[in-house]
Coordinates of N, CA and C and ligand atoms in Angstrom, one line a residue:
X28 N -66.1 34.8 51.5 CA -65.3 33.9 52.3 C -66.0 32.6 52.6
X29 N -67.1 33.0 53.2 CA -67.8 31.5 53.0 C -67.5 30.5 51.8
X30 N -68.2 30.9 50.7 CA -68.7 29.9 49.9 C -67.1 28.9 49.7
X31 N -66.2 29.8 49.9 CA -64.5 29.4 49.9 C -64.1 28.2 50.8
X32 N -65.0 28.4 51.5 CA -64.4 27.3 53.2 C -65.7 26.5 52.8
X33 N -66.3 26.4 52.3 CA -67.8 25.4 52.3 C -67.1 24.3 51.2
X34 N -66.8 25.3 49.9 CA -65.9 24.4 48.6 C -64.5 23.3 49.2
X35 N -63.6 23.6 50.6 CA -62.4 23.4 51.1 C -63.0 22.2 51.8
X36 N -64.6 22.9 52.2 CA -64.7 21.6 53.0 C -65.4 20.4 51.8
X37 N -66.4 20.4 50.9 CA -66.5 19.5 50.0 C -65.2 18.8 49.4
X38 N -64.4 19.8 49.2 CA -63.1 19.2 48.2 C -62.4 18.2 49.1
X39 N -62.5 18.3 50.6 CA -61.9 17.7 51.5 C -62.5 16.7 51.6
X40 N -64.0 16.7 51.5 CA -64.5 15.5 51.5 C -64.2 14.5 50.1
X41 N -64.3 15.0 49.3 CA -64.2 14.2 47.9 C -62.9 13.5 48.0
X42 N -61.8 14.5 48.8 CA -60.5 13.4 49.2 C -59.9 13.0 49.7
X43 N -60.8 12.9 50.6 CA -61.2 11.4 51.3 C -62.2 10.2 51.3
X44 N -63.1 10.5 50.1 CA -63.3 9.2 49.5 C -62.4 8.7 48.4
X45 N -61.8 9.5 48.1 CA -61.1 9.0 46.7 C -59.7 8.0 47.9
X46 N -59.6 8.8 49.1 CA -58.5 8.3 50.0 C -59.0 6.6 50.3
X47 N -60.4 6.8 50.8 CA -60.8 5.1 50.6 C -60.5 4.5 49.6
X48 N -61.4 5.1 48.3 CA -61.4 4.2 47.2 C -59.4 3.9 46.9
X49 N -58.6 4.7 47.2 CA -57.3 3.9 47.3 C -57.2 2.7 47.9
X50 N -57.2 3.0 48.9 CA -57.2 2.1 50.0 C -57.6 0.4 50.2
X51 N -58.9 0.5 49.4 CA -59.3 -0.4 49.0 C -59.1 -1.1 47.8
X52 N -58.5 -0.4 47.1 CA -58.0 -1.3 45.6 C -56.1 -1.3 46.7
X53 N -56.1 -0.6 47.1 CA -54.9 -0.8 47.6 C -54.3 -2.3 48.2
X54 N -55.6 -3.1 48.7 CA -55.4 -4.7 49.5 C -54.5 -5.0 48.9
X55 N -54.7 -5.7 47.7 CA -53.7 -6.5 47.0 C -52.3 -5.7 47.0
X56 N -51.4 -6.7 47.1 CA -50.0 -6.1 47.3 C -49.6 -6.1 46.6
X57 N -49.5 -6.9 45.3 CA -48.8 -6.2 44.2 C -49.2 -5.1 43.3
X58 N -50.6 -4.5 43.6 CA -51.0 -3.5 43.3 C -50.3 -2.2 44.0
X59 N -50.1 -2.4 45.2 CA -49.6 -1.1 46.0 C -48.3 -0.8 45.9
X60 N -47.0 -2.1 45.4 CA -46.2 -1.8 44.9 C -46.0 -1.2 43.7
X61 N -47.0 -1.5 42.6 CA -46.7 -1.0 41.4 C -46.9 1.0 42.3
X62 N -48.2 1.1 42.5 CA -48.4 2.7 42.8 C -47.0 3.3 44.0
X63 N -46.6 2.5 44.5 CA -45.4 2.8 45.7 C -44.5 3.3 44.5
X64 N -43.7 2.5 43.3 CA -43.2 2.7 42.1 C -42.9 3.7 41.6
X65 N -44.1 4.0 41.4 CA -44.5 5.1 40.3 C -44.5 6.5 41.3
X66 N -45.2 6.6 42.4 CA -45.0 7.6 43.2 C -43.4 8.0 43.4
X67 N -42.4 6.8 43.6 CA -41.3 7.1 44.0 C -40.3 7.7 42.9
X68 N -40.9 7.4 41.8 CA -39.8 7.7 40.6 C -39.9 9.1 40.2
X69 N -41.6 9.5 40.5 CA -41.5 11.1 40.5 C -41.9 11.1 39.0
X70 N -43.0 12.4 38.6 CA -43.6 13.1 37.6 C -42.9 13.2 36.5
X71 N -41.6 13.4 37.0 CA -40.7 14.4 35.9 C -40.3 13.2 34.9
X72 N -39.6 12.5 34.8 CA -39.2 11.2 34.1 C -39.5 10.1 34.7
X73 N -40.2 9.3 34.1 CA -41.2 8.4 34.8 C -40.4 7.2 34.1
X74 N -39.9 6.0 35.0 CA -39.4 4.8 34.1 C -38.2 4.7 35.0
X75 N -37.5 6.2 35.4 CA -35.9 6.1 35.5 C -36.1 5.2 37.0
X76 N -35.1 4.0 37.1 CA -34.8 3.3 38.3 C -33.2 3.9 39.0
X77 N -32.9 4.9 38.6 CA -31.3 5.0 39.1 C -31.6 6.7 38.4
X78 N -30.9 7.6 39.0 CA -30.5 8.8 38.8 C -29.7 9.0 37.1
X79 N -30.2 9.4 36.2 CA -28.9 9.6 35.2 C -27.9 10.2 35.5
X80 N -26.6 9.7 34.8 CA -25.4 11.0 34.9 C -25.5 12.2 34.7
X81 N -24.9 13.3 35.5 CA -25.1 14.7 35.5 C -23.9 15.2 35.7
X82 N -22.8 14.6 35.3 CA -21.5 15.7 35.5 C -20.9 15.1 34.0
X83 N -20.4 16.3 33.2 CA -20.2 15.7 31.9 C -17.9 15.3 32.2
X84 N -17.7 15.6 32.7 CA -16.1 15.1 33.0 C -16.6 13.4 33.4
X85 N -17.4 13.3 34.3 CA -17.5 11.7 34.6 C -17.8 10.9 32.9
X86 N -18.8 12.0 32.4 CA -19.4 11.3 31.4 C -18.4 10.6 30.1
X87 N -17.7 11.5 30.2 CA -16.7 11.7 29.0 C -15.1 11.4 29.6
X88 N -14.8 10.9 30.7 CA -13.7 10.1 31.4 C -14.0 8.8 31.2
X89 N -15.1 8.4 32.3 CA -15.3 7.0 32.6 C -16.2 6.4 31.7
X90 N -17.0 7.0 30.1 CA -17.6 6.6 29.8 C -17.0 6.2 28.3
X91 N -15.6 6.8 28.0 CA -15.0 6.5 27.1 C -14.8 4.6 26.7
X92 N -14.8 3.9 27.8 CA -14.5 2.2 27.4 C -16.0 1.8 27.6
X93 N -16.5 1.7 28.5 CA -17.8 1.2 28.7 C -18.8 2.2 29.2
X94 N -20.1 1.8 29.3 CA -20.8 2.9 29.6 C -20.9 3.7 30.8
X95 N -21.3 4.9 30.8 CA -20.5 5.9 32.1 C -21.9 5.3 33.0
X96 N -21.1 4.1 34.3 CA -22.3 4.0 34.8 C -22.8 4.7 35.7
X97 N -24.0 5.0 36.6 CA -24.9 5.6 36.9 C -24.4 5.6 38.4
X98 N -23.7 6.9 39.2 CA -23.1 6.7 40.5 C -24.0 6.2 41.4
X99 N -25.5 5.9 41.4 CA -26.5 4.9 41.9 C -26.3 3.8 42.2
X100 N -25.5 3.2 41.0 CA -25.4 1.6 41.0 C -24.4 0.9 42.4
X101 N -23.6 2.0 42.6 CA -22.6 1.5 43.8 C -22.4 2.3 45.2
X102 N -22.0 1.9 46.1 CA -21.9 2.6 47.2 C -20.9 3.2 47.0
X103 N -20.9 4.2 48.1 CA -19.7 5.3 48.4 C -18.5 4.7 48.1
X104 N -18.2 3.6 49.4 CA -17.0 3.4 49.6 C -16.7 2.1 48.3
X105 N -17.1 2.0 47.7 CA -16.5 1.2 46.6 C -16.3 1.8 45.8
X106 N -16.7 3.0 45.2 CA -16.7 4.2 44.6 C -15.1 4.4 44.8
X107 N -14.9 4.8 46.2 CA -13.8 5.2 46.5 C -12.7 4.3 46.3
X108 N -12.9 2.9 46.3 CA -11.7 2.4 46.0 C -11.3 1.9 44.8
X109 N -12.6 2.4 43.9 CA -12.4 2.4 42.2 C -11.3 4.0 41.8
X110 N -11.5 4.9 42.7 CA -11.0 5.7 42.1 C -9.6 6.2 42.7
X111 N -9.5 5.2 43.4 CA -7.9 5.6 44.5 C -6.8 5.5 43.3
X112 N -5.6 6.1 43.1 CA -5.0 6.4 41.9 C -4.5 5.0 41.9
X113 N -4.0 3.8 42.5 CA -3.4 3.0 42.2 C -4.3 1.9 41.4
X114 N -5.6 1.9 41.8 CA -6.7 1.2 41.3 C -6.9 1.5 39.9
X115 N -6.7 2.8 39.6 CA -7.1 3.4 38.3 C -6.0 3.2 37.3
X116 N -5.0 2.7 37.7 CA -3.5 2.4 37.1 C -3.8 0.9 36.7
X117 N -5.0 0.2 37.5 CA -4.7 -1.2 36.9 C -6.1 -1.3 37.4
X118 N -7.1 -0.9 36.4 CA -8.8 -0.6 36.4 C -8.9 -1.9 35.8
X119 N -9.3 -3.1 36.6 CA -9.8 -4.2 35.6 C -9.1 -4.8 35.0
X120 N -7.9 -4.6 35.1 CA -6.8 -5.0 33.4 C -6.4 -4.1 32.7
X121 N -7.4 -2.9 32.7 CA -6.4 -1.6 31.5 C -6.1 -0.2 32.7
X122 N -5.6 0.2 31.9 CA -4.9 1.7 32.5 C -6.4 2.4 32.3
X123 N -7.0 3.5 33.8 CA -7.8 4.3 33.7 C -7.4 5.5 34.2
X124 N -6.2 5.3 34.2 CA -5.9 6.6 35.0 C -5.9 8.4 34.8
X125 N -6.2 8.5 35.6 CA -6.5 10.1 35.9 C -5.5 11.3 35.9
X126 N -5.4 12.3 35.5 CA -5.0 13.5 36.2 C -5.4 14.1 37.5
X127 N -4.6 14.7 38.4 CA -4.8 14.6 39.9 C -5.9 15.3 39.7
X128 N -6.6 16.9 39.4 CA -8.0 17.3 38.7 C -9.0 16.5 38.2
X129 N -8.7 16.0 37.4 CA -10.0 15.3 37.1 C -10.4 14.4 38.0
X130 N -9.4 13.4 38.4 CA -9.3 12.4 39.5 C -10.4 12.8 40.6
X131 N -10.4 14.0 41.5 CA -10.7 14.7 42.1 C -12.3 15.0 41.8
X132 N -12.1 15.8 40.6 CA -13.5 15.9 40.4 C -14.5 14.4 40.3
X133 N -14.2 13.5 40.0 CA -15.0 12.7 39.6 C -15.1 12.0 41.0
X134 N -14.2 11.3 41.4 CA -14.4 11.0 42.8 C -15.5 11.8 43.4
X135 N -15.3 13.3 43.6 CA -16.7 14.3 44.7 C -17.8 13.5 43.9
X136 N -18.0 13.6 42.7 CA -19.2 13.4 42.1 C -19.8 12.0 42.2
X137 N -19.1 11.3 42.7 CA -19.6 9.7 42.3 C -19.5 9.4 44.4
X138 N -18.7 10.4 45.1 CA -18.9 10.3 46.2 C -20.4 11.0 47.1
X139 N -20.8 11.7 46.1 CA -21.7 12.9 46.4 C -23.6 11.9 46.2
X140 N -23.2 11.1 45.0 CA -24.3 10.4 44.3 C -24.5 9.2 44.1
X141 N -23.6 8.6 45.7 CA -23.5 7.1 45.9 C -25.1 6.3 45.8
X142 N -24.7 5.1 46.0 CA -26.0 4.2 46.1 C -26.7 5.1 46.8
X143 N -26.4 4.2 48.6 CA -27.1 5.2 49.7 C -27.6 6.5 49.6
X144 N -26.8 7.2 49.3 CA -27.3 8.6 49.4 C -28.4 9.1 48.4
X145 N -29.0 8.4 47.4 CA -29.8 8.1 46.5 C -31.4 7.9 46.6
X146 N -32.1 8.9 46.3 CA -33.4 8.9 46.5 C -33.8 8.0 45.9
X147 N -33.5 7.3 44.7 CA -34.6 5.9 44.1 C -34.3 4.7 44.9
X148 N -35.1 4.0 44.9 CA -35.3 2.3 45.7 C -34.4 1.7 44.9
X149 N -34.7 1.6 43.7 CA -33.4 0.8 43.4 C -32.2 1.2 43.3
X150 N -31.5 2.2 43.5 CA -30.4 2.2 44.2 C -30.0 1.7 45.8
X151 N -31.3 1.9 46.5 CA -31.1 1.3 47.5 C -30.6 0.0 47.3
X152 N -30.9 -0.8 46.8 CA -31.0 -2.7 46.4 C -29.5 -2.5 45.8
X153 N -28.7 -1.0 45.4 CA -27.4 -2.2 44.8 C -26.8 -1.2 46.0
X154 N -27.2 -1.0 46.9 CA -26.2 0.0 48.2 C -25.8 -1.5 49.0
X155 N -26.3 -2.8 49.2 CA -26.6 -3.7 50.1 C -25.7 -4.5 49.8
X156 N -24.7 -4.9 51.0 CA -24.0 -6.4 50.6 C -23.0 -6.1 49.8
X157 N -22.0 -6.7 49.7 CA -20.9 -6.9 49.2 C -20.8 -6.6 47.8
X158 N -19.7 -6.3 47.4 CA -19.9 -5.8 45.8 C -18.6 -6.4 45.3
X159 N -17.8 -7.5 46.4 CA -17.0 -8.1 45.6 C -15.3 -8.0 46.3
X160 N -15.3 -9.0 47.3 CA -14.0 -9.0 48.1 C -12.8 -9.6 47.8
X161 N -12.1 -8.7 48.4 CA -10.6 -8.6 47.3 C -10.1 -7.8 46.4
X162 N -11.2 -8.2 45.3 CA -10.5 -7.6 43.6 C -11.6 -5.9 44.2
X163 N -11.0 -5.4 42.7 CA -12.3 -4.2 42.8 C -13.8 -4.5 42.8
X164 N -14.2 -3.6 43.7 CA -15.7 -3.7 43.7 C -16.3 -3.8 42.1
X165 N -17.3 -4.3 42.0 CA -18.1 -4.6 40.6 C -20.1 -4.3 41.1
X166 N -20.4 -3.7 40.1 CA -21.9 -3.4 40.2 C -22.5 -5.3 40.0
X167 N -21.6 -5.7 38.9 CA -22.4 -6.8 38.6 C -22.0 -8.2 39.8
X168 N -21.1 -7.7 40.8 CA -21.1 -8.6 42.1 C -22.0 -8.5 42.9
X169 N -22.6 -7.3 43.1 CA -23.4 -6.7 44.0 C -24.7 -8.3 44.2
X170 N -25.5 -8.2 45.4 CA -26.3 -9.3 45.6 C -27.5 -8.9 45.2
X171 N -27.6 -7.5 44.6 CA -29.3 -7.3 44.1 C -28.6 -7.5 42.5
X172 N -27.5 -7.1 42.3 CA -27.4 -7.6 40.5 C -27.3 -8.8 40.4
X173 N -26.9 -9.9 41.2 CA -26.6 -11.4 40.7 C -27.8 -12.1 41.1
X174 N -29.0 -12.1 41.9 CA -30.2 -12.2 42.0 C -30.9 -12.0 40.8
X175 N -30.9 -10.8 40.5 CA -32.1 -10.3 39.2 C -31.4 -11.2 37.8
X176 N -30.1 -11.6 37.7 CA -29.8 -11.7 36.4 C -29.2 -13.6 36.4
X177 N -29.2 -13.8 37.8 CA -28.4 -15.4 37.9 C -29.3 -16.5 36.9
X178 N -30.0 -16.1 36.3 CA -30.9 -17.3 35.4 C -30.9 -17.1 33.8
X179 N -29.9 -16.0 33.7 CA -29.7 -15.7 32.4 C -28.2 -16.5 32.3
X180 N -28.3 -17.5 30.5 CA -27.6 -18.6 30.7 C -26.6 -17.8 30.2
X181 N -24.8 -18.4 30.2 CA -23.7 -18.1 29.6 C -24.0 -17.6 28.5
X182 N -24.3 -18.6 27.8 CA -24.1 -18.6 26.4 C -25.0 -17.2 25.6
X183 N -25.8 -16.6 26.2 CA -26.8 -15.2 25.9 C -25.9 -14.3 25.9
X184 N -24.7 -14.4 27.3 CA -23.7 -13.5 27.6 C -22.4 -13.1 27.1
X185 N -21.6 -14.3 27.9 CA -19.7 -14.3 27.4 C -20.0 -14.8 25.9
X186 N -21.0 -15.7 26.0 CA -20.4 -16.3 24.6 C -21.5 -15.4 23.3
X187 N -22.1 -14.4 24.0 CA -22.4 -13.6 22.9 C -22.0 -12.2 22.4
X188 N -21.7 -12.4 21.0 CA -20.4 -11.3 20.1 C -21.4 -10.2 20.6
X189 N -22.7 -10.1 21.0 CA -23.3 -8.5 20.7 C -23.3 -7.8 22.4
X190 N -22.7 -9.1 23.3 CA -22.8 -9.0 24.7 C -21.4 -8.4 25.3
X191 N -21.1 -9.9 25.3 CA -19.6 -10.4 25.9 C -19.2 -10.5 27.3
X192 N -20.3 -9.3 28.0 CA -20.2 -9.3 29.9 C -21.4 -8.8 30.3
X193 N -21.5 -9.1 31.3 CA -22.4 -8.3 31.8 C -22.0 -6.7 32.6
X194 N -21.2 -6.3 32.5 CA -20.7 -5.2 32.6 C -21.1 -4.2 31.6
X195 N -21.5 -4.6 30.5 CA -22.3 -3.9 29.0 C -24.1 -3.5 29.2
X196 N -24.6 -3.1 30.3 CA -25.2 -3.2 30.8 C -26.3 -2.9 29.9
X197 N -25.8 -1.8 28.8 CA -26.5 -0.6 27.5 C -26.6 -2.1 26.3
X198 N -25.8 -3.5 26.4 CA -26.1 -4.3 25.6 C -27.7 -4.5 25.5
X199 N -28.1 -5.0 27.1 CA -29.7 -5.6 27.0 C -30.5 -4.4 27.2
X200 N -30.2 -3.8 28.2 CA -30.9 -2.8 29.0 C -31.3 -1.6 28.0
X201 N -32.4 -1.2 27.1 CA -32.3 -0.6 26.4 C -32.7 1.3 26.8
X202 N -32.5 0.8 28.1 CA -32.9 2.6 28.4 C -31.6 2.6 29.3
X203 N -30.4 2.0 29.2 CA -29.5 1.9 30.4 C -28.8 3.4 30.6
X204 N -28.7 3.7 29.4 CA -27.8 5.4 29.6 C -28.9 6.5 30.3
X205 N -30.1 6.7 30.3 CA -30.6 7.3 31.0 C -31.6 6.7 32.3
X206 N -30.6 6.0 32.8 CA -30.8 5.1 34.0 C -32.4 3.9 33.8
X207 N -32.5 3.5 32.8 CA -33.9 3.0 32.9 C -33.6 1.2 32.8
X208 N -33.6 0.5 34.1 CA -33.3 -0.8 33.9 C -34.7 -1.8 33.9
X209 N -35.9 -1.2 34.3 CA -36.8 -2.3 34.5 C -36.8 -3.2 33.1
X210 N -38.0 -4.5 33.8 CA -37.6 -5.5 33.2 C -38.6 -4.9 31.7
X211 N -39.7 -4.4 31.3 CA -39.8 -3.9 30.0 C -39.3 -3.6 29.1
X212 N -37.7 -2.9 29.4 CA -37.2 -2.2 28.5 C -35.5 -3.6 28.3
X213 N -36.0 -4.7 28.2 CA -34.5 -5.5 28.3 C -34.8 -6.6 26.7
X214 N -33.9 -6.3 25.7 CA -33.9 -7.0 25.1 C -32.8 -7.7 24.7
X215 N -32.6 -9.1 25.1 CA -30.8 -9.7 24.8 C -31.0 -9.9 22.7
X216 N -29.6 -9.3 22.9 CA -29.7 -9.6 20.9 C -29.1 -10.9 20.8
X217 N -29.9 -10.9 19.6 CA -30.0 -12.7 19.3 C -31.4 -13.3 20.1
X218 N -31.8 -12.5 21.1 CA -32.9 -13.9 22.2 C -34.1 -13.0 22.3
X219 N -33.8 -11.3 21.7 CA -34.7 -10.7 22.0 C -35.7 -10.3 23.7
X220 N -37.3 -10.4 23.3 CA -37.8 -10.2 25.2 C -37.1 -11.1 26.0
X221 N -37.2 -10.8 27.4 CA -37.0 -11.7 28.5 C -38.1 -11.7 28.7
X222 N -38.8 -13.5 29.1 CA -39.9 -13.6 29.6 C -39.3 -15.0 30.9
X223 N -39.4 -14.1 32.1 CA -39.3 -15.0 33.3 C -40.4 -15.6 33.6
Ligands
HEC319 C1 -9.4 2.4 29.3 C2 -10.7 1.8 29.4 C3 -11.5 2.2 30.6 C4 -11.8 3.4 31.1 C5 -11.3 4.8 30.7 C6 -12.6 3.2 32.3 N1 -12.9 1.9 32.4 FE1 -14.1 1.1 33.8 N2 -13.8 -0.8 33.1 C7 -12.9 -1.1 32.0 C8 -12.9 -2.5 31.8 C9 -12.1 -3.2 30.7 C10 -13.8 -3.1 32.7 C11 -14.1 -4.6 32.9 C12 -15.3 -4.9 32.1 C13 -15.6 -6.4 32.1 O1 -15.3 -7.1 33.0 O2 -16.3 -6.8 31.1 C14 -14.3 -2.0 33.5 C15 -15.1 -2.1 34.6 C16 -15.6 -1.1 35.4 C17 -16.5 -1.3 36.5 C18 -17.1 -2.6 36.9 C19 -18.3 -3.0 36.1 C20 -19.0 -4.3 36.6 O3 -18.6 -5.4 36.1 O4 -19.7 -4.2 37.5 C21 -16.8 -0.1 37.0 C22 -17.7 0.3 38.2 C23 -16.0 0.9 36.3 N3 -15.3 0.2 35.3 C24 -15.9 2.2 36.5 C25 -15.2 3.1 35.8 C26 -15.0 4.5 36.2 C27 -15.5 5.2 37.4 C28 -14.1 5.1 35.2 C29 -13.6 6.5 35.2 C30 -12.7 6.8 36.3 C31 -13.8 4.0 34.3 N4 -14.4 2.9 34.7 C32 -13.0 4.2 33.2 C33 -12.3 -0.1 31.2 C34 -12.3 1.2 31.4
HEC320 C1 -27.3 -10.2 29.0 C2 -28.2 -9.1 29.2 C3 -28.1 -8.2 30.4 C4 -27.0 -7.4 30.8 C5 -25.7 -7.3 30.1 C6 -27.4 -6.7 32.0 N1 -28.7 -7.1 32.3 FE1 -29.8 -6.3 33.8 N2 -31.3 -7.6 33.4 C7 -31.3 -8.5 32.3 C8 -32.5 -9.3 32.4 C9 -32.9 -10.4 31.4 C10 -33.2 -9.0 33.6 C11 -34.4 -9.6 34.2 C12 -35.7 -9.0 33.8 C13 -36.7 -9.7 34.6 O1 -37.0 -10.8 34.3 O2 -37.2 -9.1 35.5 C14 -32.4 -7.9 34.1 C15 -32.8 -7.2 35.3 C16 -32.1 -6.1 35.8 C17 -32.6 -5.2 36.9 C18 -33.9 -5.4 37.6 C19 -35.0 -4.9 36.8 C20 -36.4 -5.0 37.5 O3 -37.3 -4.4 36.9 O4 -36.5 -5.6 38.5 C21 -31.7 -4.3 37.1 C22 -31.8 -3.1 38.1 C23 -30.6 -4.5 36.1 N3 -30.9 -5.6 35.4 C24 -29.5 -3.7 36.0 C25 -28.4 -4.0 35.2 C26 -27.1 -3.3 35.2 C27 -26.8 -2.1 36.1 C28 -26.3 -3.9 34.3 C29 -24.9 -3.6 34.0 C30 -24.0 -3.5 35.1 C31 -27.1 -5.0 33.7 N4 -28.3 -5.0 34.3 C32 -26.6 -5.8 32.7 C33 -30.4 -8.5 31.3 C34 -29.1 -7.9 31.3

C-alpha cells in the first residue's frame, strides 16, 4: 500500500509541473485558443466544428436539393419556422414539403440539435443574432456567417458555375458534410486556398 500512495504522490507532483509548464506557454493568447480548440472538439473526431448529421430521414429529406445542413448551424426557433408546413410549401422558391410523419420527425431532430443546445463553440457563434427578418431564416444571414465570409468577392460566388451561392456550403468547405468548416480545409474552385 505504501509504495502505491508514495507513486500517487510523485505522479501528482509531475502534474503539477507539467500544470505550470502549461501555464506558462499558456501567456500568449493565441496559443491558449488554439489548445481551448482542440480540447473542446474532443479526441474522438478532431477537426469537426459543428456536430455531423445523425438522423438518416433528415439526411435523405432535406439533403436531397442542397446539402443536409448540420442542425448546429441554426437556432431552435428558426429551425422551427423552416419547418412549419406552410414554409415548407414555399422553401425558398421550391416546394419542400413534407408528410405530416416525416415533418414531425425532422422538426424533433433539428429541434433537439439546435445551435444553442450544441456542445461545439462554433455552433454557439451561429446561435447569436438574427438569421434574417422577415423572409426565412438563412445560416448564411446569421452575423457569425456574414462576418467570416463578407470579403469573399461576388464574382468567386454568384458568378461562379462551380458555386453559385453561398448556401453550397460543400462547394468551398471541403469537410462540410461531416461538419468540418475551419479555415484549412476551404478551397473556392477556380481560386483554390483562401489566404486572408
Ligand atoms: C426541393 C428542393 C429542396 C428540398 C427538398 C429542401 N430544400 Fe432547403 N433549400 C432549397 C433551395 C432552392 C434553397 C435556397 C438556396 C439558395 O439560396 O441558394 C434552400 C435553402 C435552405 C436553407 C437556407 C440556406 C442558407 O442560405 O442559409 C435551409 C436552412 C434549408 N434549405 C433547410 C432545408 C431543410 C431543413 C429541408 C428539409 C425539410 C430542406 N431544406 C429541403 C431547396 C430545397
Ligand atoms: C464561396 C466559398 C464558400 C462558401 C460557399 C461557404 N464558405 Fe464558409 N468560408 C469560406 C472562406 C473563404 C472562409 C474564410 C476562411 C478564413 O479566412 O478564415 C470561410 C469561413 C467559414 C467559417 C469560419 C471558419 C474558421 O475557421 O473560422 C465557417 C464556420 C464557415 N465558413 C461555414 C460555412 C457554412 C456553414 C457555409 C454554408 C452555409 C459556408 N461556410 C459557405 C468560403 C465559403
Amino acid at each position: 500500500m505504501k509504495p502505491s500512495i508514495v507513486l500517487a504522490g510523485s505522479l501528482a507532483t509531475a502534474l503539477l509541473a507539467l500544470g505550470a509548464v502549461g501555464l506558462a506557454l499558456g501567456d500568449d493568447d493565441d496559443h491558449d485558443e488554439h489548445r481551448h480548440e482542440h480540447r473542446s472538439r474532443g479526441w474522438v473526431a478532431p477537426g469537426e466544428d459543428v456536430q455531423p448529421v445523425a438522423n438518416a430521414t433528415y439526411a435523405e429529406e432535406c439533403g436531397a436539393c442542397h446539402m443536409a445542413y448540420q442542425p448546429g448551424l441554426l437556432p431552435g426557433d428558426a429551425w422551427q419556422q423552416i419547418m412549419a408546413p406552410d414554409a415548407l410549401t414555399d422553401h425558398y422558391g421550391d416546394d419542400a414539403s413534407l408528410s405530416p410523419d416525416l415533418r414531425q420527425e425532422i422538426a424533433g431532430y433539428l429541434a433537439a440539435n439546435a445551435a444553442e443546445l450544441s456542445g461545439k463553440s462554433r455552433s454557439h457563434a451561429f446561435s447569436v443574432g438574427d438569421a434574417g427578418a422577415g423572409a426565412l431564416p438563412r445560416i448564411t444571414a446569421t452575423r457569425y456567417f456574414r462576418n467570416e465570409h463578407h470579403e469573399i468577392p461576388a464574382k468567386l460566388v454568384k458568378g461562379n458555375p462551380d458555386v453559385g451561392s453561398f448556401s453550397n456550403c460543400n462547394a468551398c468547405h471541403q469537410g462540410a458534410a461531416e461538419g468540418v468548416y475551419n479555415e484549412h480545409r476551404v478551397r473556392i474552385p477556380g481560386h483554390g486556398r483562401w489566404d486572408d
